[in-house]
Coordinates of C-alpha atoms in Angstrom, one line a residue:
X1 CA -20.8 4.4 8.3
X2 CA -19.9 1.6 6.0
X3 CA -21.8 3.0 2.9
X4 CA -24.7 5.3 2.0
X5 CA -26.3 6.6 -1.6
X6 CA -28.7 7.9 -3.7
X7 CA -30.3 5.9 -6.2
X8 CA -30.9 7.5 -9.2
X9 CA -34.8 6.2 -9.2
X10 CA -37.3 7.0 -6.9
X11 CA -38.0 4.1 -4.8
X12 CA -41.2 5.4 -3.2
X13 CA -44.5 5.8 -4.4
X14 CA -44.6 9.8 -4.2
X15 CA -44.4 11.8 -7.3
X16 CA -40.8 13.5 -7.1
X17 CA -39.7 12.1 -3.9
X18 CA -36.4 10.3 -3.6
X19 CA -34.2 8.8 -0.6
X20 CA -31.2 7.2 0.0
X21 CA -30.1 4.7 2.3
X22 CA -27.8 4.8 5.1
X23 CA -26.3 1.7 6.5
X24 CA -24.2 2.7 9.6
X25 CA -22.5 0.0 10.9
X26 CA -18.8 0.2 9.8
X27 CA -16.0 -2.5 10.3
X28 CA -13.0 -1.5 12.8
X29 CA -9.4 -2.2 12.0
X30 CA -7.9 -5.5 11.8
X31 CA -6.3 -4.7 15.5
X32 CA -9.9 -4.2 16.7
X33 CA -11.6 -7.0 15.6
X34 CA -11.3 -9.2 19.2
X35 CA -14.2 -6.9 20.2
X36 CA -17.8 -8.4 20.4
X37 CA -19.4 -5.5 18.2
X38 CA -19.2 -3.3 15.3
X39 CA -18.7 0.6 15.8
X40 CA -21.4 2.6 14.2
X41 CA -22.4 6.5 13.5
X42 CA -24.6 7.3 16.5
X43 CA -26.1 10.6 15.7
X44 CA -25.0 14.5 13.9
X45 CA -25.7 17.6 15.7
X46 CA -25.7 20.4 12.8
X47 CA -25.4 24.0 13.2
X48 CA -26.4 26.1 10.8
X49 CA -25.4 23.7 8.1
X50 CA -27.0 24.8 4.8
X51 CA -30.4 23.6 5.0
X52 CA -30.7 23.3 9.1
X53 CA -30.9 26.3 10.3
X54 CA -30.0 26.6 14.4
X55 CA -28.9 23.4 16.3
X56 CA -30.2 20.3 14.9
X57 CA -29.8 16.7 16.5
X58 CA -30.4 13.8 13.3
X59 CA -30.5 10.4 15.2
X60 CA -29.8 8.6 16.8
X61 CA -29.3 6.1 13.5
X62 CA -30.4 2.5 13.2
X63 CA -27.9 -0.5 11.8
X64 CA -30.2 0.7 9.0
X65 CA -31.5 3.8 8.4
X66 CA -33.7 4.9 5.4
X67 CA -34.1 8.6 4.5
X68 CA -36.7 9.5 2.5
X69 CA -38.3 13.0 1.6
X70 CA -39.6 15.4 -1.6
X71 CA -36.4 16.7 -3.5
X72 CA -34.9 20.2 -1.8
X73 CA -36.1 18.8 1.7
X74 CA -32.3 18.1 2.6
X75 CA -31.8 14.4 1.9
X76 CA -28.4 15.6 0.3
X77 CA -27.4 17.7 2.8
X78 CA -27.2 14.9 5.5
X79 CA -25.1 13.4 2.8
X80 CA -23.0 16.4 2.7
X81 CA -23.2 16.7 6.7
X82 CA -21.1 13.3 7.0
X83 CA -18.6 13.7 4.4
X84 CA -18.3 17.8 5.9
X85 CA -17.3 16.2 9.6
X86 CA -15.1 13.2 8.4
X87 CA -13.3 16.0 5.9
X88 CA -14.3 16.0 2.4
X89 CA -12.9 18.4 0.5
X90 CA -15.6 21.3 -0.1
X91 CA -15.3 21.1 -4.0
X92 CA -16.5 17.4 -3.3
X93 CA -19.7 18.5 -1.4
X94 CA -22.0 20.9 -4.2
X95 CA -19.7 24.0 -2.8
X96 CA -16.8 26.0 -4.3
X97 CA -15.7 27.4 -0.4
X98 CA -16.7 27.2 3.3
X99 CA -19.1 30.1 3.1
X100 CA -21.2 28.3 0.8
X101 CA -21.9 25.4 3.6
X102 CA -23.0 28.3 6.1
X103 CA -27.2 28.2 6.2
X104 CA -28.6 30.9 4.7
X105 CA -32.6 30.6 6.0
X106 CA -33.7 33.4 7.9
X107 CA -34.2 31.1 11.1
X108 CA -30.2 30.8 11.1
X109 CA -28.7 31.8 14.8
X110 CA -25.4 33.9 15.0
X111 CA -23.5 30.4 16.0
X112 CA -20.7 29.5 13.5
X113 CA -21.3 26.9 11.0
X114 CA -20.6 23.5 12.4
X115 CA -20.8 19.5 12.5
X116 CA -20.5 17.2 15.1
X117 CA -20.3 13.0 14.5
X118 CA -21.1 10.8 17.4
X119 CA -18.7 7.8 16.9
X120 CA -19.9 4.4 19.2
X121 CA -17.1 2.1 19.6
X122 CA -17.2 -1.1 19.4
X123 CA -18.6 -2.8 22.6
X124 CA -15.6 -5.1 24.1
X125 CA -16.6 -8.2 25.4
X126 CA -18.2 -7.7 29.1
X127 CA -19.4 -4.1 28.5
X128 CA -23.0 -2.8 28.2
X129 CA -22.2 0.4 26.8
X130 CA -19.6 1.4 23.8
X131 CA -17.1 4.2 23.9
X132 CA -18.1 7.8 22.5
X133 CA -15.7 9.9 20.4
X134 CA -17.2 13.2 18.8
X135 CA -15.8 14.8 15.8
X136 CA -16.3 18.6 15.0
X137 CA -15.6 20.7 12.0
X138 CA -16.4 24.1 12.3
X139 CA -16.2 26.7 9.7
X140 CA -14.7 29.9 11.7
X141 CA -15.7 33.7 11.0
X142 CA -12.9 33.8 8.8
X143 CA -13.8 31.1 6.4
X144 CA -11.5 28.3 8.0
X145 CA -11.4 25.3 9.4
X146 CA -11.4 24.3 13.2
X147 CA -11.0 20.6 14.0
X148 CA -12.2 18.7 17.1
X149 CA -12.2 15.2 18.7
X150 CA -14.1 14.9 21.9
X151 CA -14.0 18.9 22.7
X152 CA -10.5 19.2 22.3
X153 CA -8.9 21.3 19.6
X154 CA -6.4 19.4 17.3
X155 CA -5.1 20.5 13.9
X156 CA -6.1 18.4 10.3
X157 CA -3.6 15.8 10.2
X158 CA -3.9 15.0 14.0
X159 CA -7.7 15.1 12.9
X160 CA -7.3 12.6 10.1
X161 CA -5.0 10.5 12.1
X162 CA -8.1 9.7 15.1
X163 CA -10.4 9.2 11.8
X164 CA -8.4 6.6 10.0
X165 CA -7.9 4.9 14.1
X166 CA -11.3 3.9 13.5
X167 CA -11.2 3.0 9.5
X168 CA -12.2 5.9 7.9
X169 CA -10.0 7.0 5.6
X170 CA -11.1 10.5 3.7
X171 CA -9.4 10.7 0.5
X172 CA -10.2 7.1 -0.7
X173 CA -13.6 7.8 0.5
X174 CA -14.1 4.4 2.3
X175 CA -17.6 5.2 4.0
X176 CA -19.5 7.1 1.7
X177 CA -20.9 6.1 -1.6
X178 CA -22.1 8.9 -3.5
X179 CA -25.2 8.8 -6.1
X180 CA -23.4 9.9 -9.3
X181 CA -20.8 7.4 -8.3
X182 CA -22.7 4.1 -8.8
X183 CA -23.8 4.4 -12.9
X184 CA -20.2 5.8 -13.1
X185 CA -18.9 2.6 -11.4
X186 CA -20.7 0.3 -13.5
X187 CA -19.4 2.3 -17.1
X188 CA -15.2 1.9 -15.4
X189 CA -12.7 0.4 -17.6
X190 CA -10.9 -2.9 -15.3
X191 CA -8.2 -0.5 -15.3
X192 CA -10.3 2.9 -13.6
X193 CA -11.9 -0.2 -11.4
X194 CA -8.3 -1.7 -10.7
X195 CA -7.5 2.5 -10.0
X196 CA -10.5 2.8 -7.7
X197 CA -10.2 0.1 -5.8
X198 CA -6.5 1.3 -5.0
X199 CA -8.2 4.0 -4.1
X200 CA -10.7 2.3 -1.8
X201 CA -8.4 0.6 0.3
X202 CA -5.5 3.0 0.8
X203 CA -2.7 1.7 -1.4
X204 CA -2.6 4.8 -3.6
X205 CA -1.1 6.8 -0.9
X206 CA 1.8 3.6 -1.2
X207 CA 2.4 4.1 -4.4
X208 CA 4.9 6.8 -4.7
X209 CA 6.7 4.0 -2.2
X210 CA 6.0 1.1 -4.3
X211 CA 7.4 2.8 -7.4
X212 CA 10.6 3.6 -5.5
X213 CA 10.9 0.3 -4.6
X214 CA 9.9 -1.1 -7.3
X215 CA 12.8 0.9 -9.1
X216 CA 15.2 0.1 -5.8
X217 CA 14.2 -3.5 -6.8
X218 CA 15.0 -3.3 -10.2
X219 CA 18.4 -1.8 -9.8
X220 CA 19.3 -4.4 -7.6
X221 CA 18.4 -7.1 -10.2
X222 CA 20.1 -5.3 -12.5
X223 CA 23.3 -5.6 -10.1
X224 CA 22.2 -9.3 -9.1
X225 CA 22.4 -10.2 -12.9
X226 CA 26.1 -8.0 -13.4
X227 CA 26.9 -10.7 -10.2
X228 CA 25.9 -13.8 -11.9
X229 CA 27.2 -13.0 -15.3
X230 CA 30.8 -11.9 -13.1
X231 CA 30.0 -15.5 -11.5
X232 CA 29.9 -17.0 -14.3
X233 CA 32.9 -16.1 -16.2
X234 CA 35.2 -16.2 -12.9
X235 CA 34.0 -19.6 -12.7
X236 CA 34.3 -20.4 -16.0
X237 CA 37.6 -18.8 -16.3
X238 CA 38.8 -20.5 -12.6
X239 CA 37.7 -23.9 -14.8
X240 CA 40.1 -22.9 -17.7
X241 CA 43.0 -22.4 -15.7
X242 CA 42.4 -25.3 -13.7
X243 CA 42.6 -27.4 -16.8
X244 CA 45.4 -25.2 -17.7
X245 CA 47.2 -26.0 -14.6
X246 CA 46.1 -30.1 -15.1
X247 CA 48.1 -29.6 -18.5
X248 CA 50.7 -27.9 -17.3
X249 CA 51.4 -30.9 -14.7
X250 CA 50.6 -33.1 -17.1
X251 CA 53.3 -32.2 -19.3
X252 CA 56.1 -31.6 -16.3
X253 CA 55.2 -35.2 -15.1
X254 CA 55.9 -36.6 -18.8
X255 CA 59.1 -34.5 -18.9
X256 CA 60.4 -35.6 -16.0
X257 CA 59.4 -39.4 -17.0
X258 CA 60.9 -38.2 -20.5
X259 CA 64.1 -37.3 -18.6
X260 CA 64.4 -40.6 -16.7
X261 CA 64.1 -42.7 -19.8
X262 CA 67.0 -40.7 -21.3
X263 CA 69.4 -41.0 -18.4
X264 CA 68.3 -44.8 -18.4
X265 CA 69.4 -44.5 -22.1
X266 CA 72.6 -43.3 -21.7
X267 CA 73.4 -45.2 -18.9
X268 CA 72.5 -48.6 -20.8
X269 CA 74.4 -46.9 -23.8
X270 CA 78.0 -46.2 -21.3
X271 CA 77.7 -50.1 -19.6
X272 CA 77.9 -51.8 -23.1
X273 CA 80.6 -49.3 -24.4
X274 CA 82.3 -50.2 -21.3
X275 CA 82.4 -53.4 -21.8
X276 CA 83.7 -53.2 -25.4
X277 CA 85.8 -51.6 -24.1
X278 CA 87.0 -53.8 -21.9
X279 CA 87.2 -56.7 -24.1
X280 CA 89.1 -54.3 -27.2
X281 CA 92.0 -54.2 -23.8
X282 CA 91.8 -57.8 -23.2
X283 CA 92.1 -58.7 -27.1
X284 CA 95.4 -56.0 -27.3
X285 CA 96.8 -57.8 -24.5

């Protein structure tokens, strides 16, 4: 289920016949590559889906399988048949609302409109046959959607949650290749290309997180930078007063040697007044 298109030239030798490939083998998740084997689209049963009136089987598929056929013989509507199951919005699939997928041929039973997708799992290593999950959308009598997986009713996002288990992921569209889409590929700016591949893969859906983040991320260098600037002029200011405080010491050190040099002063200055003294007495005597 990997890819499948149109091309927009005839590849066969009949006059107004076209065809489109379908490859269906489809890589699993990362967490499922130990296994020995691809998964793969099996087979569709179709009920009254637009052009197949009653309860069709198509398959079961090859690794490769070629469809080929005169135009209105329903080449498009298998396309349609695979993006219907896996979800594709119905404004994406030649239709406006669900009634317009309902077949309208006079061969049409009273059954409600549905698809079902046989899914093969890959084949773990030992095993002779794969696992089996079925997916059903059914268009209900009153124009709504009912979801299945393997018979059992879930709701859409339970739905979507079992499709994107085995890598299919509906709104990025990671299966299907449509026919339009190819010559509009090719005519992408590396911007729309960058914006499709986003697409592709899943990261659009991240980037309402990414830009949070992103913002988150910028506040917090914003912050980081206040820090370092704060940084900066503590430690430049710690350096000031540390020289200030070097000066300071400095200059009490050189007073107190000032001091001493005084008092040695003075005291020189009293012992040889003193000792005039002394001999002044001696001479009165």
């Amino acid at each position: 289920l990997a890819a499948s298109f149109a091309p927009s030239v005839p590849f066969t030798n009949q006059p107004n016949t076209r065809g489109f490939w379908f490859w269906t083998n489809h890589q699993m998740p990362a967490e499922s590559k130990s296994s020995t084997s691809r998964g793969c689209l099996h087979k569709l049963v179709v009920q009254n889906f637009k052009s197949y009136a009653g309860n069709l089987t198509l398959g079961p598929f090859k690794d490769f399988t070629c469809v080929i056929g005169p135009n209105g013989s329903g080449k498009s509507n298998l396309m349609d048949a695979v993006s219907f199951v896996v979800g594709v919005n119905t404004t994406q699939l030649r239709g406006t609302k669900l009634s317009d997928f309902r077949s309208n041929l006079s061969t049409a039973t009273s059954e409600p409109t549905s698809v079902t997708l046989y899914y093969n799992g890959p084949k773990a290593a030992g095993e002779r046959t794969p696992t089996q999950t079925t997916f059903t959308r059914t268009i209900t009598s009153r124009d709504t959607n009912e979801w299945r997986v393997d018979g059992r009713k879930v709701d859409g996002d339970e739905y979507q949650r079992r499709l994107k288990a085995i890598g299919l992921l509906v709104k990025p569209r990671n299966f299907l290749v449509f026919q339009n889409e190819v010559e509009a590929v090719a005519s992408k700016s590396p911007k729309q290309l960058t914006e499709l591949l986003e697409r592709i893969c899943g990261s659009e859906d991240l980037k309402t997180e990414y830009e949070s983040l992103q913002e988150k991320k910028h506040e917090a260098s914003q912050a980081c930078v206040a820090v370092s600037k704060r940084s900066f002029n503590v430690n430049a200011e710690r350096k000031q007063l540390k020289d200030q405080v070097k000066e300071a010491t400095t200059y009490q050190e050189k007073q107190e040697q000032l001091l001493q040099i005084k008092t040695k002063r003075n005291l020189f200055d009293l012992f040889h007044i003193e000792r005039q003294l002394e001999q002044l007495a001696e001479e009165v005597d």
